Coordinates of C-alpha atoms and ligand atoms in Angstrom, one line a residue:
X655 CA -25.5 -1.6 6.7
X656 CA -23.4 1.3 7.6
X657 CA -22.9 4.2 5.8
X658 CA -19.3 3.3 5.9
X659 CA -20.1 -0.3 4.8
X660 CA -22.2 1.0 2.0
X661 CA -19.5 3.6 0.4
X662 CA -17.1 0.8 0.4
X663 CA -19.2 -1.6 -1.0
X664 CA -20.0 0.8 -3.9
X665 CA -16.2 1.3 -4.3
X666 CA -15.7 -2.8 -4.3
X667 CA -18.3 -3.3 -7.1
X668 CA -16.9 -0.5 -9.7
X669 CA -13.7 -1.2 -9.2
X670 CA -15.0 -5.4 -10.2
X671 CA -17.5 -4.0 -13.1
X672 CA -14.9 -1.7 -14.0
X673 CA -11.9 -3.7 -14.5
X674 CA -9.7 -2.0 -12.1
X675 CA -9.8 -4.7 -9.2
X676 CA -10.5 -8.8 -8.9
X677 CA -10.6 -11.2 -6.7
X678 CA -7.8 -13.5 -6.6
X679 CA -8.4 -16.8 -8.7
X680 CA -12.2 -15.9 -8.3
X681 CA -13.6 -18.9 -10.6
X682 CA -12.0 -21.1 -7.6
X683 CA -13.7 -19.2 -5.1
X684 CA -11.0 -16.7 -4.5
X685 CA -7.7 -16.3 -2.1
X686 CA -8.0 -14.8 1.2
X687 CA -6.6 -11.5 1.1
X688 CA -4.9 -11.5 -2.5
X689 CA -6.1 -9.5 -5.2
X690 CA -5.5 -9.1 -9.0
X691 CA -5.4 -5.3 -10.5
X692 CA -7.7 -5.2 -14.1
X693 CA -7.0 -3.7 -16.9
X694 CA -8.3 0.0 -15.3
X695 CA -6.3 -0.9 -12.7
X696 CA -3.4 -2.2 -14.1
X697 CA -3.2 1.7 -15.7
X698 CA -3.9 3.0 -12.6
X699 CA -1.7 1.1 -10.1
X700 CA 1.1 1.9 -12.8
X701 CA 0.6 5.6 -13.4
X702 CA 0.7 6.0 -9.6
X703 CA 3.9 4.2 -9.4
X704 CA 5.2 5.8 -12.6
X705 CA 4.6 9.4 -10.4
X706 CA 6.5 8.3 -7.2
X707 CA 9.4 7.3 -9.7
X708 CA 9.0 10.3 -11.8
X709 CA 9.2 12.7 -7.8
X710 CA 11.3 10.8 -6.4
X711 CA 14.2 9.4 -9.1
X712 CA 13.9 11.3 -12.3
X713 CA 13.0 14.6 -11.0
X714 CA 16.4 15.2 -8.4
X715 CA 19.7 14.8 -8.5
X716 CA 20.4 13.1 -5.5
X717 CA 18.5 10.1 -5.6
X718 CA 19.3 6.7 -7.9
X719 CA 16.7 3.7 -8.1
X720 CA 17.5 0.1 -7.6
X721 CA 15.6 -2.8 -8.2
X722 CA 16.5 -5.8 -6.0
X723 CA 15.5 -9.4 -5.6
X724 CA 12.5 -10.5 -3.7
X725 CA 14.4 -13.5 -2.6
X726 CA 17.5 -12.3 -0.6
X727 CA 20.0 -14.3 1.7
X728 CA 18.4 -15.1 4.9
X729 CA 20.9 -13.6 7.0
X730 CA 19.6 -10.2 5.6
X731 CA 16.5 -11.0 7.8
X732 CA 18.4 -12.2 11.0
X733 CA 20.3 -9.4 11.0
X734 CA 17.9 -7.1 10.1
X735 CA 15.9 -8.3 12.9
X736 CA 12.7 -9.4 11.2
X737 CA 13.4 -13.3 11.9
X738 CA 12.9 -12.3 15.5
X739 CA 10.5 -9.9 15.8
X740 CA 8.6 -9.0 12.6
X741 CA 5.7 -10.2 13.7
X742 CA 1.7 -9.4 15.1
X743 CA 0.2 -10.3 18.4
X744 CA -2.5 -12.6 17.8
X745 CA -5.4 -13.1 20.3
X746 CA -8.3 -15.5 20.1
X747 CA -12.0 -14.4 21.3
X748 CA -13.1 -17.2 24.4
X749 CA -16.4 -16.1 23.1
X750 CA -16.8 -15.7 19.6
X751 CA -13.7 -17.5 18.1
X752 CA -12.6 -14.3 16.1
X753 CA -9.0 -14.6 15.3
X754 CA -7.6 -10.7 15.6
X755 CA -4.6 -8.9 16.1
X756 CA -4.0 -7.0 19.7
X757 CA -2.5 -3.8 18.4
X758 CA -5.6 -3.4 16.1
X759 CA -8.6 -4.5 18.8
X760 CA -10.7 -1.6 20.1
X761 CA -9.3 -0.3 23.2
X762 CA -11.2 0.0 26.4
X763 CA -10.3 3.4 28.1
X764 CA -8.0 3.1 31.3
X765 CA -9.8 2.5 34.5
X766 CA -13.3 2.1 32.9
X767 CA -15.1 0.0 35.2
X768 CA -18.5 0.5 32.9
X769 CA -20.0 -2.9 31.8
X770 CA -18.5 -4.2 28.2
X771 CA -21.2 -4.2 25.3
X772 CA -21.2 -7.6 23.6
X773 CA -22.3 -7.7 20.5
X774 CA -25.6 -9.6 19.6
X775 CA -23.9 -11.6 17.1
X776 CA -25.5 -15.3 16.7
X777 CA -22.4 -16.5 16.9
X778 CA -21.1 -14.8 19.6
X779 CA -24.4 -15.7 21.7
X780 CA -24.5 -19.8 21.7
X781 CA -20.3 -19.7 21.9
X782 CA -20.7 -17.4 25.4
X783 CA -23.6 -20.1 27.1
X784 CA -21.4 -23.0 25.6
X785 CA -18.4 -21.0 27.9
X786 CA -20.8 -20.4 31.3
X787 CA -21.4 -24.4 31.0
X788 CA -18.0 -25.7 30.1
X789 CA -16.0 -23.5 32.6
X790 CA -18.9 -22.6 34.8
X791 CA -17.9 -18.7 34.4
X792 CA -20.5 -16.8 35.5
X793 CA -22.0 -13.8 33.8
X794 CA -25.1 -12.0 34.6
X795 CA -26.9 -10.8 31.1
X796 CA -28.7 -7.6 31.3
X797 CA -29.7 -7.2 27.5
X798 CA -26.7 -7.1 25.5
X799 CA -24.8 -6.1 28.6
X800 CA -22.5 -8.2 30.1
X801 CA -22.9 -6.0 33.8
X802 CA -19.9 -6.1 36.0
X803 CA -17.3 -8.1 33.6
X804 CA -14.0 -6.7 33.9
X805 CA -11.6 -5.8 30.7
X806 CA -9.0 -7.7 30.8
X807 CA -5.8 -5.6 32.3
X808 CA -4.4 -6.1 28.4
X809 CA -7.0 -3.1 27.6
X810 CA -9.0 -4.3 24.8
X811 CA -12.0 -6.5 23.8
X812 CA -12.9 -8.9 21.0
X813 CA -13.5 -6.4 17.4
X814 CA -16.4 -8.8 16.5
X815 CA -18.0 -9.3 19.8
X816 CA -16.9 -7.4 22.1
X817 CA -16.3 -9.7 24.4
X818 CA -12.7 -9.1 27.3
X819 CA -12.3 -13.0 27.7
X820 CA -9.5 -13.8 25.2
X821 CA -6.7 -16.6 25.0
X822 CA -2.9 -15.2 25.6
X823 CA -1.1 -13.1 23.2
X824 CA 1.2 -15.2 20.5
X825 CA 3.7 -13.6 18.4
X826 CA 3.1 -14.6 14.9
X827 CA 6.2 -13.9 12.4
X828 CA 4.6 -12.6 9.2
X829 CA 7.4 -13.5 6.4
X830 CA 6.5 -16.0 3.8
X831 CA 9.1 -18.7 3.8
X832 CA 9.5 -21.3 1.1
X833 CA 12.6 -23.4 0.2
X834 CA 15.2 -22.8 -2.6
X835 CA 17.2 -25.8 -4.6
X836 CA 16.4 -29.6 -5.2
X837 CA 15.2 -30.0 -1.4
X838 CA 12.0 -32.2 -0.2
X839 CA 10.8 -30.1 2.8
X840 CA 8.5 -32.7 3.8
X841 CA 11.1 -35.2 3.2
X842 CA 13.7 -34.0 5.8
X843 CA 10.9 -33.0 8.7
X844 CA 10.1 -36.8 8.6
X845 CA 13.8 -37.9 8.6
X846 CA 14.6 -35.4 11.3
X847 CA 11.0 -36.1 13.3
X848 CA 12.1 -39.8 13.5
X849 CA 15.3 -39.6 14.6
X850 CA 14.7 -37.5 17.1
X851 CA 11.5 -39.5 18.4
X852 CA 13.7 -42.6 18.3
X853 CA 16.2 -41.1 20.5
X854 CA 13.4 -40.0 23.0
X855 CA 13.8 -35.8 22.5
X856 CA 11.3 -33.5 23.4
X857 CA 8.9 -31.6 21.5
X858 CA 11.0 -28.6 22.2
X859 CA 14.1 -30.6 20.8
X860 CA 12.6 -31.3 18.0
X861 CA 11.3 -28.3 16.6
X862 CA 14.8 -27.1 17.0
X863 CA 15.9 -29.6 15.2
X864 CA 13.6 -29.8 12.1
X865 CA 14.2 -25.6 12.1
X866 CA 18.1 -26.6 12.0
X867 CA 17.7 -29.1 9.0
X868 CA 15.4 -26.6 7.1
X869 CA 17.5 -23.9 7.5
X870 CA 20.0 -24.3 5.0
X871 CA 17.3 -24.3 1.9
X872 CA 15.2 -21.8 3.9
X873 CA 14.5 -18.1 1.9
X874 CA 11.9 -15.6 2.7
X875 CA 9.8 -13.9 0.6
X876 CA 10.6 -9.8 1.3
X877 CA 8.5 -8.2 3.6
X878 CA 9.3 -5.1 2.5
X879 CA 11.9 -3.4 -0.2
X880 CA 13.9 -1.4 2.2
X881 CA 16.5 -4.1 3.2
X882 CA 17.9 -4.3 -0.1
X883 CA 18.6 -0.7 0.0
X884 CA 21.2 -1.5 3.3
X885 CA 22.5 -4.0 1.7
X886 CA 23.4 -3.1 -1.6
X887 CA 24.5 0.1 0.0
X888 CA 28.4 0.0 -0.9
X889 CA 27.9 -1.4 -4.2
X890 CA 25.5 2.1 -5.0
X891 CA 28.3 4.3 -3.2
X892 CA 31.0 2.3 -5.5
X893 CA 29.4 2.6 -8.4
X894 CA 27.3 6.0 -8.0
X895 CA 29.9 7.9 -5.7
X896 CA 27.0 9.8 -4.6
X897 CA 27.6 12.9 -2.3
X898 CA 25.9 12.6 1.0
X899 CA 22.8 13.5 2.1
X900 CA 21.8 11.1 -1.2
X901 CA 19.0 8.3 -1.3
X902 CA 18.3 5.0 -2.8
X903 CA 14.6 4.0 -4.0
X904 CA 12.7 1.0 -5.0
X905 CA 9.4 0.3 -5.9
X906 CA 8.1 -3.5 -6.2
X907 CA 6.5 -6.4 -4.4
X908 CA 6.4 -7.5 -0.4
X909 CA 5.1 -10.3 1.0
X910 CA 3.1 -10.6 4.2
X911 CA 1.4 -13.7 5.9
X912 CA -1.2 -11.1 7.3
X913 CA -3.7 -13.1 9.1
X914 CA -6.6 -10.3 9.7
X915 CA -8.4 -9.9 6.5
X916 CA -9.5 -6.3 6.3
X917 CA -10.8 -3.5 3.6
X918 CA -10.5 -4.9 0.3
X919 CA -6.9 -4.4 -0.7
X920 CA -6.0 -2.2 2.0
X921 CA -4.4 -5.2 4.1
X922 CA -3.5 -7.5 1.4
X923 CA -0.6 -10.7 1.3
X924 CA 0.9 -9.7 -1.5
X925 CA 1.6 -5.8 -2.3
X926 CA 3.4 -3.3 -3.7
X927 CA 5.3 -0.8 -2.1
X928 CA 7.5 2.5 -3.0
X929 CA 10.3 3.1 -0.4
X930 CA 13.3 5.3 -0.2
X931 CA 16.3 5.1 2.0
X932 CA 17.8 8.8 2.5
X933 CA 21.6 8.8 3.9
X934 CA 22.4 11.4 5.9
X935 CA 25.2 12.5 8.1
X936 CA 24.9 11.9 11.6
X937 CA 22.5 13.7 13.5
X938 CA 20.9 15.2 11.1
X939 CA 17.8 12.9 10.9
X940 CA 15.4 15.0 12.6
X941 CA 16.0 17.7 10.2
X942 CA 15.7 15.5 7.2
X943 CA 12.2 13.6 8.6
X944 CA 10.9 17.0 8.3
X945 CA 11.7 18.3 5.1
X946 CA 10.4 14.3 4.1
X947 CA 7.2 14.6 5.8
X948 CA 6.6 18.1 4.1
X949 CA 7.6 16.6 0.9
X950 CA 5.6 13.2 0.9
X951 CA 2.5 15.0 2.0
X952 CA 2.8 17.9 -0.4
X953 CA 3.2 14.6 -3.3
X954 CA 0.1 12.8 -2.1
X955 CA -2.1 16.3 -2.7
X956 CA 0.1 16.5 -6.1
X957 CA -1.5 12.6 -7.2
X958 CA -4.8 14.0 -6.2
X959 CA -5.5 13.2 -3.1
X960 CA -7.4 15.8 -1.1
X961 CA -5.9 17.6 1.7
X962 CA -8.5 17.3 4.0
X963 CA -8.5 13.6 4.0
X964 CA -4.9 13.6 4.4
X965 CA -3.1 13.8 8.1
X966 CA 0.1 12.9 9.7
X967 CA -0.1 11.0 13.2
X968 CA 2.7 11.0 15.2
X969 CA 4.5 7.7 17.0
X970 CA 3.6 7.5 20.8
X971 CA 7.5 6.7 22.6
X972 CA 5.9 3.3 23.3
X973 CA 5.1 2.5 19.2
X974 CA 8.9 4.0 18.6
X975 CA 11.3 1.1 17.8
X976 CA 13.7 1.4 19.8
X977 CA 16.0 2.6 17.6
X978 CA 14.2 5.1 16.0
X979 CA 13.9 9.3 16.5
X980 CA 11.3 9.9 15.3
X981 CA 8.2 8.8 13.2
X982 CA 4.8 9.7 11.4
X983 CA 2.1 8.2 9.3
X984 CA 0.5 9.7 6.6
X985 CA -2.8 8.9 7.0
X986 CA -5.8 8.6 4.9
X987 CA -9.3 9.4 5.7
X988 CA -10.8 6.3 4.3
X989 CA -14.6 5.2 4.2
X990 CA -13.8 3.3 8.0
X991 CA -11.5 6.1 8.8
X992 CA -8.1 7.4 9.3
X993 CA -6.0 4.4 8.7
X994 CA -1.8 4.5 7.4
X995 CA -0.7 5.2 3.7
X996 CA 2.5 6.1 4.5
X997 CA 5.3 5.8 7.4
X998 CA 8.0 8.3 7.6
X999 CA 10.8 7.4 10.1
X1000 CA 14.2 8.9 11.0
X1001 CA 16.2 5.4 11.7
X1002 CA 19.3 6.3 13.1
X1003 CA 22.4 4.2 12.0
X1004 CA 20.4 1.1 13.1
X1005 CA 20.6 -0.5 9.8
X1006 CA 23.2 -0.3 8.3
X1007 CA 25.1 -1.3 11.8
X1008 CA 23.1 -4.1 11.7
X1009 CA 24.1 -5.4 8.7
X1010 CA 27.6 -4.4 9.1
X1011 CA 27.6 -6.5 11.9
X1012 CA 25.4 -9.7 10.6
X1013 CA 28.1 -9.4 7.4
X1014 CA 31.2 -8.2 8.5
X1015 CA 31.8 -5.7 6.0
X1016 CA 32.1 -2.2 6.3
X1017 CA 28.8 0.0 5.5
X1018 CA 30.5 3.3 6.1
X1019 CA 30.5 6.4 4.1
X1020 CA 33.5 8.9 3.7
X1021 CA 33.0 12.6 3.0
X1022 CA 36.5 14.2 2.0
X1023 CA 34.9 17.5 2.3
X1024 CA 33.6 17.2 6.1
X1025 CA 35.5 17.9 9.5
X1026 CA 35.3 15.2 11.2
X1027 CA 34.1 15.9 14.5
X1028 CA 36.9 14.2 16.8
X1029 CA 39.8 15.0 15.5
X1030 CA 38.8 18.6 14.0
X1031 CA 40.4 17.8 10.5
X1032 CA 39.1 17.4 7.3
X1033 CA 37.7 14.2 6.3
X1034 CA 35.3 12.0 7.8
X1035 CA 34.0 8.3 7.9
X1036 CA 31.2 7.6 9.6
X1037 CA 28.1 5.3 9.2
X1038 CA 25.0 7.2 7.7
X1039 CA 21.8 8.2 9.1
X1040 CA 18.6 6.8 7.4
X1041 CA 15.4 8.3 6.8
X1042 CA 12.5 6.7 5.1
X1043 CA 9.7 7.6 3.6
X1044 CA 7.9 3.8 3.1
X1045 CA 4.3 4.4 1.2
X1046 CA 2.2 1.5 0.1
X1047 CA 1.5 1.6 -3.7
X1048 CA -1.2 -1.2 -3.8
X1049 CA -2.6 0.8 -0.5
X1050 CA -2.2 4.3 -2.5
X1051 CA -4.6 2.7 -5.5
X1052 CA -7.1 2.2 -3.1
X1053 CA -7.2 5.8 -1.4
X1054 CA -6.9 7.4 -5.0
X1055 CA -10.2 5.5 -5.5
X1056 CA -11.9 6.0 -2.4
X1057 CA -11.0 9.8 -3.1
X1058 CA -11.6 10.3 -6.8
X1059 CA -14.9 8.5 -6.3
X1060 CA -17.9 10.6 -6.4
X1061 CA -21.7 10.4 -7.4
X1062 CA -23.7 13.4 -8.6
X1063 CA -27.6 13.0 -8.2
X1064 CA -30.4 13.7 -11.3
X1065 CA -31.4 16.7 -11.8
X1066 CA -35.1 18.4 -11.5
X1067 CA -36.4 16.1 -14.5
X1068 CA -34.5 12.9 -12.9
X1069 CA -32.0 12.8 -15.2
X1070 CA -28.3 13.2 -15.3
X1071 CA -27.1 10.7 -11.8
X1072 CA -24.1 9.5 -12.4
X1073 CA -21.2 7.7 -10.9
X1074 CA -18.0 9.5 -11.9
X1075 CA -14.3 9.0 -10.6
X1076 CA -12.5 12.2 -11.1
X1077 CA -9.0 11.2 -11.1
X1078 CA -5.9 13.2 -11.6
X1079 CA -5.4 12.7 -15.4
X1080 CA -2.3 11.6 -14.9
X1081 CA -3.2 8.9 -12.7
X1082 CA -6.8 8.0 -15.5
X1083 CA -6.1 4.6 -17.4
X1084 CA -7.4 6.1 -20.0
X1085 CA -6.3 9.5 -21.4
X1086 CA -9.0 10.6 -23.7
X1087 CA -12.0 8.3 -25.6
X1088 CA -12.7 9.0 -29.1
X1089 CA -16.2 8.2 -30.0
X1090 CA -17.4 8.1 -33.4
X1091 CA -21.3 9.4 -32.6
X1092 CA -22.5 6.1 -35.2
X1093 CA -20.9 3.8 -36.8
X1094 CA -21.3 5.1 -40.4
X1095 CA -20.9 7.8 -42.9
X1096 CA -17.1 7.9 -42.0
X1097 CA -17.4 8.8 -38.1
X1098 CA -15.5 5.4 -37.1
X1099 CA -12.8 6.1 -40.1
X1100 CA -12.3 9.4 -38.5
X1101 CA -12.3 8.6 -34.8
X1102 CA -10.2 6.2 -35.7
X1103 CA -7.2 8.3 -37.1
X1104 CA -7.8 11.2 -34.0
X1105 CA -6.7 8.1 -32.0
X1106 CA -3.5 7.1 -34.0
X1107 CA -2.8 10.8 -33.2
X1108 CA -2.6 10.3 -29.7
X1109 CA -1.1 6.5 -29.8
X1110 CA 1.8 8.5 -32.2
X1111 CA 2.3 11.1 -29.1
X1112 CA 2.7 8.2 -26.9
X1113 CA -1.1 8.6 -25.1
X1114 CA -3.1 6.2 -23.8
X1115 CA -6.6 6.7 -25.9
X1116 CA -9.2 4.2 -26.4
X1117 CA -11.3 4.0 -29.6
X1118 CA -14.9 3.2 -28.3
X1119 CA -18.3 2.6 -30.4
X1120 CA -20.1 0.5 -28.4
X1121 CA -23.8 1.3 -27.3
X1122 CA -25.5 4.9 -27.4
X1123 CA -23.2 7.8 -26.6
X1124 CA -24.8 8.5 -23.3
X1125 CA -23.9 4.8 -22.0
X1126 CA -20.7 5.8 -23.2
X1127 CA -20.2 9.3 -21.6
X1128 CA -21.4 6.8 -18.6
X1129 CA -18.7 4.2 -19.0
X1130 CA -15.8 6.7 -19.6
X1131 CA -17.0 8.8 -16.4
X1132 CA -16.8 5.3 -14.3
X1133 CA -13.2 5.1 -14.9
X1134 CA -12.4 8.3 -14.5
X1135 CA -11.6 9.4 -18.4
X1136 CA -10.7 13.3 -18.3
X1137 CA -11.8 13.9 -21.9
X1138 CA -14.2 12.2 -24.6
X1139 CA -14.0 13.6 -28.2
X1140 CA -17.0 12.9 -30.1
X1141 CA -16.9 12.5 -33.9
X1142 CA -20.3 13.4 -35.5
X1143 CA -22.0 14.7 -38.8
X1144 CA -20.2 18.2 -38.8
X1145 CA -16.9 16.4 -38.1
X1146 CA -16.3 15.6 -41.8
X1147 CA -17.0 19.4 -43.1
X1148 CA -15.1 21.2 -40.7
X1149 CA -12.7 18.6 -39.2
X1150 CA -13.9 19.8 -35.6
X1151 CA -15.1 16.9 -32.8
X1152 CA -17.3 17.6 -29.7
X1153 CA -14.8 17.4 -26.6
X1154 CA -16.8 16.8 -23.3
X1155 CA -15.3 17.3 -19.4
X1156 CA -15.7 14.7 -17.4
X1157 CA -15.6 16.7 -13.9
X1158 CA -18.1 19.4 -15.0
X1159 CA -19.7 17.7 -18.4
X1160 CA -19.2 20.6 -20.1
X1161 CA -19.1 20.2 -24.2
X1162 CA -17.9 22.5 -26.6
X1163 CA -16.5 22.2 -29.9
X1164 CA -12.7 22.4 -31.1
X1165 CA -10.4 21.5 -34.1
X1166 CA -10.1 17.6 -34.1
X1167 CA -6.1 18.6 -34.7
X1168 CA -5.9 20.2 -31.2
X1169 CA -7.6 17.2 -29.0
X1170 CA -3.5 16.3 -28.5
X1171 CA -2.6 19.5 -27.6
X1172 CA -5.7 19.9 -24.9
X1173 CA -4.6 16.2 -23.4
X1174 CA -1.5 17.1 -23.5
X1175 CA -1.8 20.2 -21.2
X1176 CA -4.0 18.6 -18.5
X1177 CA -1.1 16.2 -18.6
X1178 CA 1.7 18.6 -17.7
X1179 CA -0.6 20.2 -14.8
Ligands
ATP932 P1 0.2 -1.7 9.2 O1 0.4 -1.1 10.6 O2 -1.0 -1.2 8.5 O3 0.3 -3.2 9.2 P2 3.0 -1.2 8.7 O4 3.2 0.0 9.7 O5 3.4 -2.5 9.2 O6 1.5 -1.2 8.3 P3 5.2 -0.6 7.0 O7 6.0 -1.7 7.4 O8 5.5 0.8 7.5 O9 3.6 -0.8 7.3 O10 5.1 -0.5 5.4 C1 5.0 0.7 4.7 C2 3.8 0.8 3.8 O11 3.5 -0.4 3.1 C3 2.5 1.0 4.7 O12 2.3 2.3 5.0 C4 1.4 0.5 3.7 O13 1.1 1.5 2.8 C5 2.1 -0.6 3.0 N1 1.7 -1.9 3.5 C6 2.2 -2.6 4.6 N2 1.6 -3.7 4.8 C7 0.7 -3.8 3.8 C8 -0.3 -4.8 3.4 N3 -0.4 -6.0 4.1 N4 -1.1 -4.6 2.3 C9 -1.0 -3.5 1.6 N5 -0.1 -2.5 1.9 C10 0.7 -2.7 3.0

C-alpha cells in the first residue's frame, strides 16, 4: 500500500469510528459514490457552510443569498447549455475493462515513442491474451513491457492498466433526470416503442421519439446551484434594487451521475456546493476574477486550511469554455495530490444572454448613474458580467479533514501517540467537553451546570463521563475538540476546573466561570 493509500485510509476509518462520515445505506451494502455526514460531521459540514455564508452574505453589503429549487424548468438546462454538453468523455480499456473518464486518464507525453508499462494486474493479464486470440493483435511481452505499442494519437492510457488500446470516446450527459406528475415512464416508452416498431422506424427514429414523449414530464435534478442565480436574476434586482457590481449566493445540493468512483467523498453523486454569481459592468471581469481569487484563497487559509497546501492553477485556452475570460482552480494538496476545491471563472455575459434568449425576457441591468458608452449620456442598460467563485462544500469537508488531521508519536517512555484533528474551532463539532473526572462526590452535578453555561451562550458543548479521562482526552482529540474542562476534587472548594489544549495538551487551571469566556475568544479568532 502507498503512502498515499495508507493516509487516506486512516482518514476513511476516523471519519467512520468517529461519526463524521458513512457510507451510504451501508447495512445494504452501500451506494456507489454516495455518502452520509455523522453526527461529527453533520457539525462540521455545517460550520463550514455557516462560514462561507457568514464571508460571503452577512459580512458585505453587496451580496444577498437565495435559496432556489433543485428541480427547475427544463428549459433552464437547454438554454443553459447543460442538456447538450454537460457531460464526460467516457472510454473503455480493450484490456482491462476499466470504465474511466478521458480528461482524467494519465497522459502520455507528446511524441514519446518509449514502450507503455502495463500494469501486472490479474485482471488486466488474462483480458490482454483473451484480446491477442480473439483479434489476433500482436504484442511482444518483455516483462511488464508491452515493447513497441504505440499510444494511441488520443494521448492517454488506461488509469488501471495502463494499457493505449481503448474503445472510442462517448459523451455521457451527467444530469439526473426523473419525471414530475402522474406519469408512467415505463408506460409511454412501451406505447411509443410499439408504435413505432409497427410502423417500421428505425432505431434512430425511435429514440427520438420515446425522448419526444418523455419530454414533457422530464425534470433534472441540478447540477449545480448557479443557474438559479441567472434566472431569478430580475426578480433579486426587482426586489433588492441592488447597485452594480453586486452578487447573488447559494449554498445547497447538486446532483451528478458521475460515473468514476474516486477518493471517498471527493467525487461523490450527490453534493453540496457554495456558489456566487458577482454582476459586473461590462468589461470589468478580469478585474473582478482577481480581487475573487485573492479573496477565496485568503477565506480557505481563514477556515484553516494551510497555505502551503493551497494553489491556484490556471485554465489552458483549450480547457477555457468558449465563452469564458478567464479561469482558476483553487486547488488542494490532498493525500493523491493537487486535485480542484474551487473554480473561479470570469463568464462574460454568456449567461444571462442565454437565458434571455431561451426565455425571452429581458435580463438587463440599468445603472442611472453610468455614461453609457455609445451615446456619451448618462444612463446605461446593458447585460452584466458574471464572475463566480463555485467551491464544493461536501469537497471542502474533506480537505478540512485531510488538513486538520495529524498524529503525534509516544514519547521516550512510549506513551503519549495520539491521533488528533486540529481544526479551526470554529469549524470543531464540538466546542468545548466538560468532563466530570468521576462520577461521584458532585463532579457530574457540577460539569453538568458548566455545560448549561455554554448551551445558554448558544455553544455547542458536550457533557461526557464515559471511560477513564485519558480515553476521553483521546476521543475529544479525534474530533478535533479545542478545549476539555475537567471537573475534579478541588472543583467543589474553589469552583476552578482543569482546562486542557488540544493542539499542545497543555493543562492549567482557571475559574470554572471563565471556561465561556476562553471558548468564546478562540471563537472570535
Ligand atoms: P471536476 O473537474 O472535479 O469534475 P468541475 O470542474 O466539474 O469538477 P464545477 O462544475 O466547477 O466542478 O463545480 C464547482 C465545485 O463543485 C468543484 O470545485 C467541486 O468542489 C464541487 N464538485 C463538483 N462536482 C463534484 C462532485 N461530483 N462531488 C463533490 N464535489 C463536486
Amino acid at each position: 500500500m502507498s503512502q498515499t493509500e495508507a493516509t487516506m485510509q486512516k482518514i476513511v476509518s476516523l471519519a467512520k469510528r468517529r461519526g463524521f462520515v458513512f457510507q451510504s445505506s451501508e447495512i445494504y451494502g452501500g451506494l456507489r459514490s454516495a455518502y452520509d455526514f455523522g453526527p461529527m460531521g453533520a457539525e462540521l459540514k455545517r460550520n463550514l457552510m455557516n462560514e462561507w455564508w457568514r464571508a460571503m452574505v452577512h459580512s458585505r453589503e453587496d451580496i444577498v443569498g437565495l435559496d432556489a429549487s433543485i428541480l427547475m424548468h427544463p428549459q433552464v438546462w437547454k438554454s443553459s447549455g447543460h442538456l447538450s454538453s454537460f457531460s464526460d468523455p467516457l472510454v473503455d480499456c480493450l484490456v482491462c475493462g476499466e470504465r474511466f473518464r478521458a480528461d482524467k486518464a494519465p497522459r502520455v507525453a507528446e511524441g514519446s515513442d518509449a514502450p507503455i508499462t502495463l500494469a501486472d494486474k490479474g485482471r488486466a493479464k488474462a483480458a490482454l491474451e483473451k484480446l491477442q486470440e480473439a483479434h489476433g493483435v500482436s504484442l511482444t511481452r518483455s516483462g511488464k513491457t508491452l515493447a513497441g505499442a504505440q499510444a494511441s494519437d488520443r494521448g492517454y492510457v488506461c488509469p488501471n492498466c495502463g494499457s493505449p488500446f481503448l474503445s472510442d470516446e462517448r459523451q455521457f450527459n451527467l444530469m439526473f433526470r426523473t419525471f414530475m406528475g402522474p406519469v408512467d415512464p415505463i408506460g409511454k416508452v412501451v406505447d411509443t416503442v410499439r408504435a413505432a416498431v409497427e410502423s417500421g422506424e428505425d432505431g434512430k427514429a425511435i429514440r427520438a421519439r420515446v425522448e419526444d414523449a418523455l419530454a414533457e414530464s422530464t425534470v433534472y435534478m441540478r447540477p449545480e446551484t448557479a443557474q438559479a442565480m441567472f434566472v431569478q436574476f430580475p426578480n433579486v434586482v426587482q426586489a433588492m434594487s441592488p447597485k452594480i457590481p453586486f452578487g447573488i449566493a447559494q449554498m445547497g445540493k447538486s446532483f451528478r451521475n458521475e460515473v468514476t468512483v474516486e477518493h471517498f467523498v471527493f467525487r461523490s453523486v450527490e453534493f453540496e456546493q457554495m456558489e456566487m454569481e458577482y454582476f459586473v459592468p461590462p468589461g470589468e471581469g478580469p478585474k473582478w476574477l482577481d480581487y475573487w481569487k485573492d479573496e477565496r484563497m485568503r477565506w480557505w487559509q481563514s477556515v484553516g486550511l494551510k497555505a502551503e497546501n493551497l494553489r491556484f492553477r490556471e485554465h489552458d485556452d483549450d480547457e477555457l469554455a468558449h465563452y469564458s475570460d478567464g479561469c482558476f482552480d483553487v486547488d488542494y494538496q490532498f493525500p493523491w495530490g493537487w486535485d480542484e476545491l474551487e473554480g473561479i471563472a470570469s463568464r462574460t455575459d454568456y449567461d444571462l444572454k442565454a437565458h434571455a434568449a431561451g426565455s425571452g425576457k429581458k435580463l438587463d441591468y440599468f445603472d442611472p448613474q453610468a455614461t453609457n458608452p455609445e451615446t456619451g449620456k448618462p444612463g446605461w442598460r446593458f447585460v452584466p458580467h458574471v464572475v463566480e467563485p463555485a467551491a464544493g462544500a461536501t469537497r471542502g469537508a474533506l480537505a478540512i479533514l485531510c488538513d486538520a488531521y495529524d498524529e503525534e508519536p509516544a514519547d521516550a517512555d512510549g506513551k503519549g501517540a495520539r491521533t488528533v484533528l486540529r481544526l479551526h474551532p470554529r469549524l470543531a463539532p464540538v466546542k468545548a467537553a466538560v468532563l466530570p473526572l468521576v462520577k461521584k462526590d458532585g463532579m457530574p452535578e457540577a460539569a453538568r451546570a458548566i455545560v448549561e453555561q455554554f448551551l445558554d451562550a448558544g455553544i455547542n458543548a458536550k457533557f461526557d463521563q464515559q471511560h477513564a479521562i485519558g480515553k476521553r482526552y483521546a476521543r475529544h482529540d479525534e474530533i478535533g475538540t479545542p478545549f476539555c474542562l475537567t471537573v475534579d476534587g478541588q472543583t467543589a472548594s474553589d469552583e476552578t476546573v482543569t482546562i486542557r489544549y488540544r493542539d499542545d495538551r497543555r493543562q492549567e487551571r482557571i475559574a470554572a466561570s471563565e471556561a465561556v469566556t476562553v471558548v468564546q475568544e478562540a471563537l472570535r479568532r
